[in-house]
Amino acid sequence: GPVAAQRAFAIAPDDDAGAVYAHAAALAAELLNEVLAQEEPSFEPQPEEGATYAEKIRPDDRELDPDAPAHELANRVRGLSPHIGARLGDLIVWRARVGEDGSFEPVEVQPDGGRRMAYDAYLRGRR
């Protein structure tokens, strides 16, 4: 549909989808107030160029491929957290980062049937 207002905002390197949604919701409320305050709001059609369609997230989309580049894996985790999480074997990965050596490092995980925990706590429990 037509656009009454829009504003870009920066996404921090460690922001996940939940943080982006929260920031976008607050910004949307501000923009809505600005538009409603106008006597005659103007609406512009959305440009065809740059428009994309987001497919429904499927179970396969949640799977992390250990052979993929670490930054791609960390970004997939960011995109799926905090709502559904990414899967690495029997773990749901809620937070991850790229290590100093360029490797993928899970930070917060949840084993099947378990609770969320730090990845190092999970590893200690598996010994």
Short mmCIF file of N, CA and C in Angstrom, two decimals:
data_model
loop_
_atom_site.label_atom_id
_atom_site.label_comp_id
_atom_site.label_asym_id
_atom_site.label_seq_id
_atom_site.Cartn_x
_atom_site.Cartn_y
_atom_site.Cartn_z
N GLY A 1 0.81 -1.18 0.00
CA GLY A 1 0.00 0.00 0.00
C GLY A 1 0.86 1.25 0.00
N PRO A 2 0.23 2.39 -0.05
CA PRO A 2 0.95 3.65 -0.07
C PRO A 2 1.67 3.93 1.24
N VAL A 3 2.70 4.77 1.17
CA VAL A 3 3.54 5.10 2.32
C VAL A 3 3.25 6.53 2.76
N ALA A 4 2.94 6.69 4.05
CA ALA A 4 2.69 8.02 4.59
C ALA A 4 3.94 8.59 5.24
N ALA A 5 4.81 7.72 5.76
CA ALA A 5 6.04 8.18 6.41
C ALA A 5 7.00 7.00 6.51
N GLN A 6 8.26 7.32 6.49
CA GLN A 6 9.28 6.29 6.70
C GLN A 6 10.54 6.93 7.22
N ARG A 7 11.32 6.14 7.93
CA ARG A 7 12.58 6.63 8.48
C ARG A 7 13.50 5.43 8.66
N ALA A 8 14.73 5.58 8.27
CA ALA A 8 15.73 4.54 8.45
C ALA A 8 16.34 4.64 9.84
N PHE A 9 16.86 3.54 10.34
CA PHE A 9 17.58 3.56 11.62
C PHE A 9 18.70 2.54 11.56
N ALA A 10 19.72 2.78 12.36
CA ALA A 10 20.89 1.91 12.37
C ALA A 10 20.59 0.63 13.15
N ILE A 11 21.18 -0.45 12.69
CA ILE A 11 21.08 -1.73 13.39
C ILE A 11 22.48 -2.05 13.91
N ALA A 12 22.59 -2.24 15.21
CA ALA A 12 23.88 -2.53 15.82
C ALA A 12 24.32 -3.95 15.47
N PRO A 13 25.63 -4.22 15.47
CA PRO A 13 26.13 -5.55 15.10
C PRO A 13 25.58 -6.68 15.97
N ASP A 14 25.20 -6.40 17.21
CA ASP A 14 24.69 -7.47 18.06
C ASP A 14 23.18 -7.44 18.23
N ASP A 15 22.47 -6.58 17.49
CA ASP A 15 21.01 -6.55 17.54
C ASP A 15 20.46 -7.82 16.91
N ASP A 16 19.46 -8.41 17.57
CA ASP A 16 18.77 -9.54 16.97
C ASP A 16 17.42 -9.04 16.43
N ALA A 17 16.63 -9.95 15.88
CA ALA A 17 15.35 -9.56 15.30
C ALA A 17 14.46 -8.90 16.34
N GLY A 18 14.48 -9.37 17.58
CA GLY A 18 13.65 -8.79 18.63
C GLY A 18 14.01 -7.34 18.89
N ALA A 19 15.29 -7.02 18.91
CA ALA A 19 15.73 -5.64 19.13
C ALA A 19 15.32 -4.75 17.96
N VAL A 20 15.42 -5.28 16.74
CA VAL A 20 15.02 -4.51 15.56
C VAL A 20 13.51 -4.27 15.57
N TYR A 21 12.73 -5.31 15.90
CA TYR A 21 11.27 -5.15 15.97
C TYR A 21 10.90 -4.09 17.00
N ALA A 22 11.54 -4.13 18.16
CA ALA A 22 11.23 -3.17 19.24
C ALA A 22 11.55 -1.75 18.79
N HIS A 23 12.72 -1.56 18.16
CA HIS A 23 13.09 -0.22 17.69
C HIS A 23 12.13 0.25 16.60
N ALA A 24 11.78 -0.66 15.68
CA ALA A 24 10.86 -0.30 14.60
C ALA A 24 9.48 0.05 15.14
N ALA A 25 9.02 -0.66 16.16
CA ALA A 25 7.70 -0.38 16.74
C ALA A 25 7.67 1.01 17.38
N ALA A 26 8.72 1.35 18.11
CA ALA A 26 8.79 2.67 18.74
C ALA A 26 8.83 3.76 17.67
N LEU A 27 9.62 3.54 16.64
CA LEU A 27 9.71 4.51 15.55
C LEU A 27 8.38 4.61 14.81
N ALA A 28 7.69 3.50 14.61
CA ALA A 28 6.38 3.51 13.93
C ALA A 28 5.37 4.34 14.72
N ALA A 29 5.41 4.23 16.04
CA ALA A 29 4.49 5.02 16.86
C ALA A 29 4.78 6.51 16.71
N GLU A 30 6.05 6.89 16.68
CA GLU A 30 6.41 8.29 16.47
C GLU A 30 5.92 8.78 15.12
N LEU A 31 6.17 7.98 14.08
CA LEU A 31 5.77 8.37 12.73
C LEU A 31 4.24 8.47 12.62
N LEU A 32 3.54 7.54 13.25
CA LEU A 32 2.08 7.58 13.21
C LEU A 32 1.56 8.86 13.86
N ASN A 33 2.14 9.23 14.99
CA ASN A 33 1.74 10.49 15.64
C ASN A 33 1.97 11.68 14.73
N GLU A 34 3.11 11.69 14.03
CA GLU A 34 3.42 12.79 13.12
C GLU A 34 2.42 12.85 11.96
N VAL A 35 2.08 11.70 11.41
CA VAL A 35 1.15 11.66 10.27
C VAL A 35 -0.24 12.08 10.72
N LEU A 36 -0.68 11.58 11.88
CA LEU A 36 -2.02 11.92 12.36
C LEU A 36 -2.15 13.40 12.73
N ALA A 37 -1.03 14.03 13.06
CA ALA A 37 -1.05 15.45 13.40
C ALA A 37 -1.18 16.34 12.16
N GLN A 38 -0.94 15.79 10.99
CA GLN A 38 -1.04 16.56 9.75
C GLN A 38 -2.51 16.75 9.37
N GLU A 39 -2.82 17.94 8.86
CA GLU A 39 -4.20 18.19 8.41
C GLU A 39 -4.54 17.33 7.21
N GLU A 40 -3.64 17.28 6.26
CA GLU A 40 -3.84 16.50 5.04
C GLU A 40 -2.61 15.62 4.81
N PRO A 41 -2.57 14.42 5.40
CA PRO A 41 -1.40 13.56 5.17
C PRO A 41 -1.28 13.21 3.68
N SER A 42 -0.05 13.13 3.22
CA SER A 42 0.18 12.73 1.84
C SER A 42 0.69 11.29 1.82
N PHE A 43 0.29 10.59 0.80
CA PHE A 43 0.66 9.18 0.66
C PHE A 43 1.34 8.99 -0.69
N GLU A 44 2.48 8.33 -0.65
CA GLU A 44 3.24 8.04 -1.87
C GLU A 44 3.15 6.54 -2.16
N PRO A 45 3.00 6.18 -3.43
CA PRO A 45 3.00 4.74 -3.73
C PRO A 45 4.37 4.14 -3.43
N GLN A 46 4.36 2.89 -3.02
CA GLN A 46 5.63 2.20 -2.78
C GLN A 46 6.32 1.96 -4.12
N PRO A 47 7.63 2.18 -4.16
CA PRO A 47 8.33 1.90 -5.42
C PRO A 47 8.43 0.39 -5.65
N GLU A 48 8.30 0.01 -6.91
CA GLU A 48 8.44 -1.41 -7.26
C GLU A 48 9.88 -1.88 -7.04
N GLU A 49 10.82 -0.99 -7.35
CA GLU A 49 12.24 -1.33 -7.21
C GLU A 49 12.60 -1.45 -5.73
N GLY A 50 13.26 -2.51 -5.39
CA GLY A 50 13.70 -2.71 -4.01
C GLY A 50 12.70 -3.46 -3.16
N ALA A 51 11.49 -3.67 -3.66
CA ALA A 51 10.48 -4.41 -2.89
C ALA A 51 10.83 -5.90 -2.92
N THR A 52 10.68 -6.54 -1.78
CA THR A 52 10.95 -7.98 -1.69
C THR A 52 9.81 -8.67 -0.98
N TYR A 53 9.70 -9.95 -1.21
CA TYR A 53 8.69 -10.77 -0.54
C TYR A 53 9.43 -11.74 0.37
N ALA A 54 9.04 -11.78 1.62
CA ALA A 54 9.66 -12.69 2.57
C ALA A 54 8.84 -13.97 2.64
N GLU A 55 9.46 -15.06 2.25
CA GLU A 55 8.80 -16.36 2.34
C GLU A 55 8.61 -16.74 3.80
N LYS A 56 7.66 -17.60 4.06
CA LYS A 56 7.44 -18.11 5.41
C LYS A 56 8.68 -18.91 5.83
N ILE A 57 9.09 -18.73 7.08
CA ILE A 57 10.26 -19.46 7.59
C ILE A 57 9.88 -20.93 7.77
N ARG A 58 10.67 -21.80 7.14
CA ARG A 58 10.44 -23.24 7.21
C ARG A 58 11.44 -23.86 8.18
N PRO A 59 11.18 -25.07 8.65
CA PRO A 59 12.12 -25.72 9.56
C PRO A 59 13.55 -25.77 9.01
N ASP A 60 13.69 -26.01 7.72
CA ASP A 60 15.03 -26.06 7.11
C ASP A 60 15.77 -24.73 7.23
N ASP A 61 15.02 -23.63 7.24
CA ASP A 61 15.62 -22.30 7.34
C ASP A 61 16.27 -22.07 8.70
N ARG A 62 15.86 -22.85 9.69
CA ARG A 62 16.38 -22.70 11.05
C ARG A 62 17.68 -23.48 11.25
N GLU A 63 17.96 -24.43 10.37
CA GLU A 63 19.13 -25.29 10.53
C GLU A 63 20.42 -24.54 10.21
N LEU A 64 21.39 -24.67 11.09
CA LEU A 64 22.71 -24.07 10.88
C LEU A 64 23.63 -25.10 10.25
N ASP A 65 24.24 -24.75 9.14
CA ASP A 65 25.19 -25.62 8.45
C ASP A 65 26.58 -25.31 8.97
N PRO A 66 27.20 -26.22 9.72
CA PRO A 66 28.52 -25.94 10.29
C PRO A 66 29.60 -25.59 9.26
N ASP A 67 29.36 -25.92 8.00
CA ASP A 67 30.33 -25.61 6.95
C ASP A 67 30.16 -24.20 6.38
N ALA A 68 29.08 -23.53 6.75
CA ALA A 68 28.84 -22.17 6.24
C ALA A 68 29.78 -21.19 6.95
N PRO A 69 30.02 -20.03 6.33
CA PRO A 69 30.87 -19.01 6.97
C PRO A 69 30.27 -18.57 8.31
N ALA A 70 31.15 -18.31 9.26
CA ALA A 70 30.73 -17.97 10.63
C ALA A 70 29.82 -16.75 10.66
N HIS A 71 30.11 -15.72 9.87
CA HIS A 71 29.27 -14.53 9.90
C HIS A 71 27.86 -14.82 9.40
N GLU A 72 27.72 -15.73 8.43
CA GLU A 72 26.38 -16.11 7.95
C GLU A 72 25.61 -16.84 9.04
N LEU A 73 26.29 -17.72 9.76
CA LEU A 73 25.65 -18.45 10.85
C LEU A 73 25.21 -17.51 11.96
N ALA A 74 26.10 -16.60 12.36
CA ALA A 74 25.76 -15.64 13.42
C ALA A 74 24.59 -14.76 13.00
N ASN A 75 24.56 -14.34 11.73
CA ASN A 75 23.46 -13.51 11.25
C ASN A 75 22.15 -14.28 11.20
N ARG A 76 22.20 -15.56 10.86
CA ARG A 76 20.98 -16.38 10.86
C ARG A 76 20.43 -16.47 12.28
N VAL A 77 21.32 -16.68 13.25
CA VAL A 77 20.88 -16.73 14.66
C VAL A 77 20.25 -15.40 15.04
N ARG A 78 20.88 -14.29 14.68
CA ARG A 78 20.33 -12.96 14.99
C ARG A 78 18.95 -12.78 14.37
N GLY A 79 18.77 -13.26 13.15
CA GLY A 79 17.50 -13.10 12.45
C GLY A 79 16.37 -13.95 13.03
N LEU A 80 16.71 -15.03 13.71
CA LEU A 80 15.68 -15.94 14.24
C LEU A 80 15.47 -15.78 15.74
N SER A 81 16.24 -14.94 16.37
CA SER A 81 16.15 -14.77 17.82
C SER A 81 15.47 -13.45 18.13
N PRO A 82 14.69 -13.36 19.12
CA PRO A 82 14.40 -14.30 20.21
C PRO A 82 13.14 -15.12 20.00
N HIS A 83 12.61 -15.18 18.80
CA HIS A 83 11.30 -15.80 18.60
C HIS A 83 11.32 -17.31 18.39
N ILE A 84 12.10 -17.81 17.44
CA ILE A 84 12.09 -19.26 17.20
C ILE A 84 13.47 -19.88 17.31
N GLY A 85 14.51 -19.10 17.20
CA GLY A 85 15.86 -19.61 17.35
C GLY A 85 16.31 -20.44 16.16
N ALA A 86 17.62 -20.62 16.07
CA ALA A 86 18.23 -21.44 15.03
C ALA A 86 18.58 -22.79 15.64
N ARG A 87 18.74 -23.81 14.80
CA ARG A 87 19.03 -25.15 15.31
C ARG A 87 20.41 -25.60 14.87
N LEU A 88 21.12 -26.18 15.82
CA LEU A 88 22.42 -26.78 15.57
C LEU A 88 22.36 -28.16 16.21
N GLY A 89 22.02 -29.15 15.39
CA GLY A 89 21.81 -30.48 15.94
C GLY A 89 20.63 -30.49 16.89
N ASP A 90 20.87 -30.94 18.14
CA ASP A 90 19.78 -31.00 19.12
C ASP A 90 19.67 -29.73 19.95
N LEU A 91 20.38 -28.69 19.56
CA LEU A 91 20.36 -27.42 20.30
C LEU A 91 19.61 -26.34 19.54
N ILE A 92 18.90 -25.51 20.29
CA ILE A 92 18.42 -24.25 19.73
C ILE A 92 19.45 -23.20 20.13
N VAL A 93 19.93 -22.45 19.16
CA VAL A 93 20.92 -21.40 19.42
C VAL A 93 20.19 -20.07 19.43
N TRP A 94 20.25 -19.38 20.56
CA TRP A 94 19.55 -18.10 20.73
C TRP A 94 20.46 -16.91 20.50
N ARG A 95 21.73 -17.03 20.84
CA ARG A 95 22.69 -15.95 20.61
C ARG A 95 24.00 -16.57 20.17
N ALA A 96 24.70 -15.90 19.26
CA ALA A 96 25.98 -16.39 18.76
C ALA A 96 26.80 -15.20 18.29
N ARG A 97 28.08 -15.46 18.07
CA ARG A 97 28.98 -14.41 17.58
C ARG A 97 30.06 -15.07 16.73
N VAL A 98 30.81 -14.22 16.07
CA VAL A 98 32.00 -14.66 15.34
C VAL A 98 33.18 -14.43 16.28
N GLY A 99 33.93 -15.49 16.55
CA GLY A 99 35.07 -15.39 17.46
C GLY A 99 36.22 -14.62 16.86
N GLU A 100 37.18 -14.28 17.70
CA GLU A 100 38.36 -13.54 17.23
C GLU A 100 39.12 -14.29 16.16
N ASP A 101 39.05 -15.63 16.20
CA ASP A 101 39.73 -16.43 15.18
C ASP A 101 38.86 -16.66 13.94
N GLY A 102 37.67 -16.01 13.91
CA GLY A 102 36.78 -16.13 12.75
C GLY A 102 35.85 -17.32 12.80
N SER A 103 35.82 -18.02 13.92
CA SER A 103 34.95 -19.20 14.03
C SER A 103 33.58 -18.81 14.58
N PHE A 104 32.62 -19.67 14.34
CA PHE A 104 31.27 -19.49 14.87
C PHE A 104 31.25 -19.91 16.33
N GLU A 105 30.74 -19.04 17.20
CA GLU A 105 30.69 -19.33 18.63
C GLU A 105 29.27 -19.16 19.16
N PRO A 106 28.58 -20.26 19.49
CA PRO A 106 27.30 -20.11 20.17
C PRO A 106 27.53 -19.44 21.52
N VAL A 107 26.61 -18.59 21.95
CA VAL A 107 26.72 -17.89 23.22
C VAL A 107 25.64 -18.37 24.18
N GLU A 108 24.41 -18.46 23.69
CA GLU A 108 23.29 -18.92 24.51
C GLU A 108 22.55 -20.01 23.74
N VAL A 109 22.33 -21.15 24.38
CA VAL A 109 21.71 -22.29 23.72
C VAL A 109 20.61 -22.87 24.61
N GLN A 110 19.84 -23.78 24.01
CA GLN A 110 18.80 -24.49 24.76
C GLN A 110 18.73 -25.91 24.23
N PRO A 111 19.09 -26.90 25.07
CA PRO A 111 18.96 -28.28 24.62
C PRO A 111 17.48 -28.68 24.55
N ASP A 112 17.16 -29.69 23.74
CA ASP A 112 15.78 -30.17 23.66
C ASP A 112 15.26 -30.49 25.06
N GLY A 113 14.11 -29.95 25.38
CA GLY A 113 13.50 -30.21 26.67
C GLY A 113 14.13 -29.48 27.84
N GLY A 114 15.13 -28.65 27.58
CA GLY A 114 15.84 -27.95 28.65
C GLY A 114 15.53 -26.47 28.65
N ARG A 115 16.31 -25.76 29.42
CA ARG A 115 16.15 -24.30 29.53
C ARG A 115 17.30 -23.62 28.81
N ARG A 116 17.14 -22.34 28.57
CA ARG A 116 18.22 -21.57 27.95
C ARG A 116 19.38 -21.48 28.92
N MET A 117 20.59 -21.52 28.36
CA MET A 117 21.78 -21.42 29.20
C MET A 117 22.95 -20.95 28.36
N ALA A 118 23.97 -20.49 29.05
CA ALA A 118 25.21 -20.11 28.37
C ALA A 118 25.81 -21.36 27.72
N TYR A 119 26.41 -21.20 26.55
CA TYR A 119 26.97 -22.34 25.84
C TYR A 119 28.07 -23.02 26.65
N ASP A 120 28.90 -22.25 27.36
CA ASP A 120 29.95 -22.88 28.16
C ASP A 120 29.34 -23.72 29.29
N ALA A 121 28.20 -23.31 29.86
CA ALA A 121 27.51 -24.11 30.89
C ALA A 121 26.98 -25.40 30.26
N TYR A 122 26.47 -25.32 29.05
CA TYR A 122 26.00 -26.50 28.34
C TYR A 122 27.15 -27.49 28.14
N LEU A 123 28.29 -26.98 27.69
CA LEU A 123 29.45 -27.85 27.47
C LEU A 123 29.92 -28.50 28.77
N ARG A 124 29.93 -27.75 29.87
CA ARG A 124 30.33 -28.33 31.15
C ARG A 124 29.38 -29.44 31.57
N GLY A 125 28.10 -29.29 31.29
CA GLY A 125 27.11 -30.30 31.65
C GLY A 125 27.20 -31.56 30.81
N ARG A 126 27.81 -31.49 29.64
CA ARG A 126 27.93 -32.67 28.76
C ARG A 126 29.13 -33.52 29.10
N ARG A 127 30.02 -33.04 29.97
CA ARG A 127 31.21 -33.81 30.31
C ARG A 127 30.88 -34.98 31.17
#
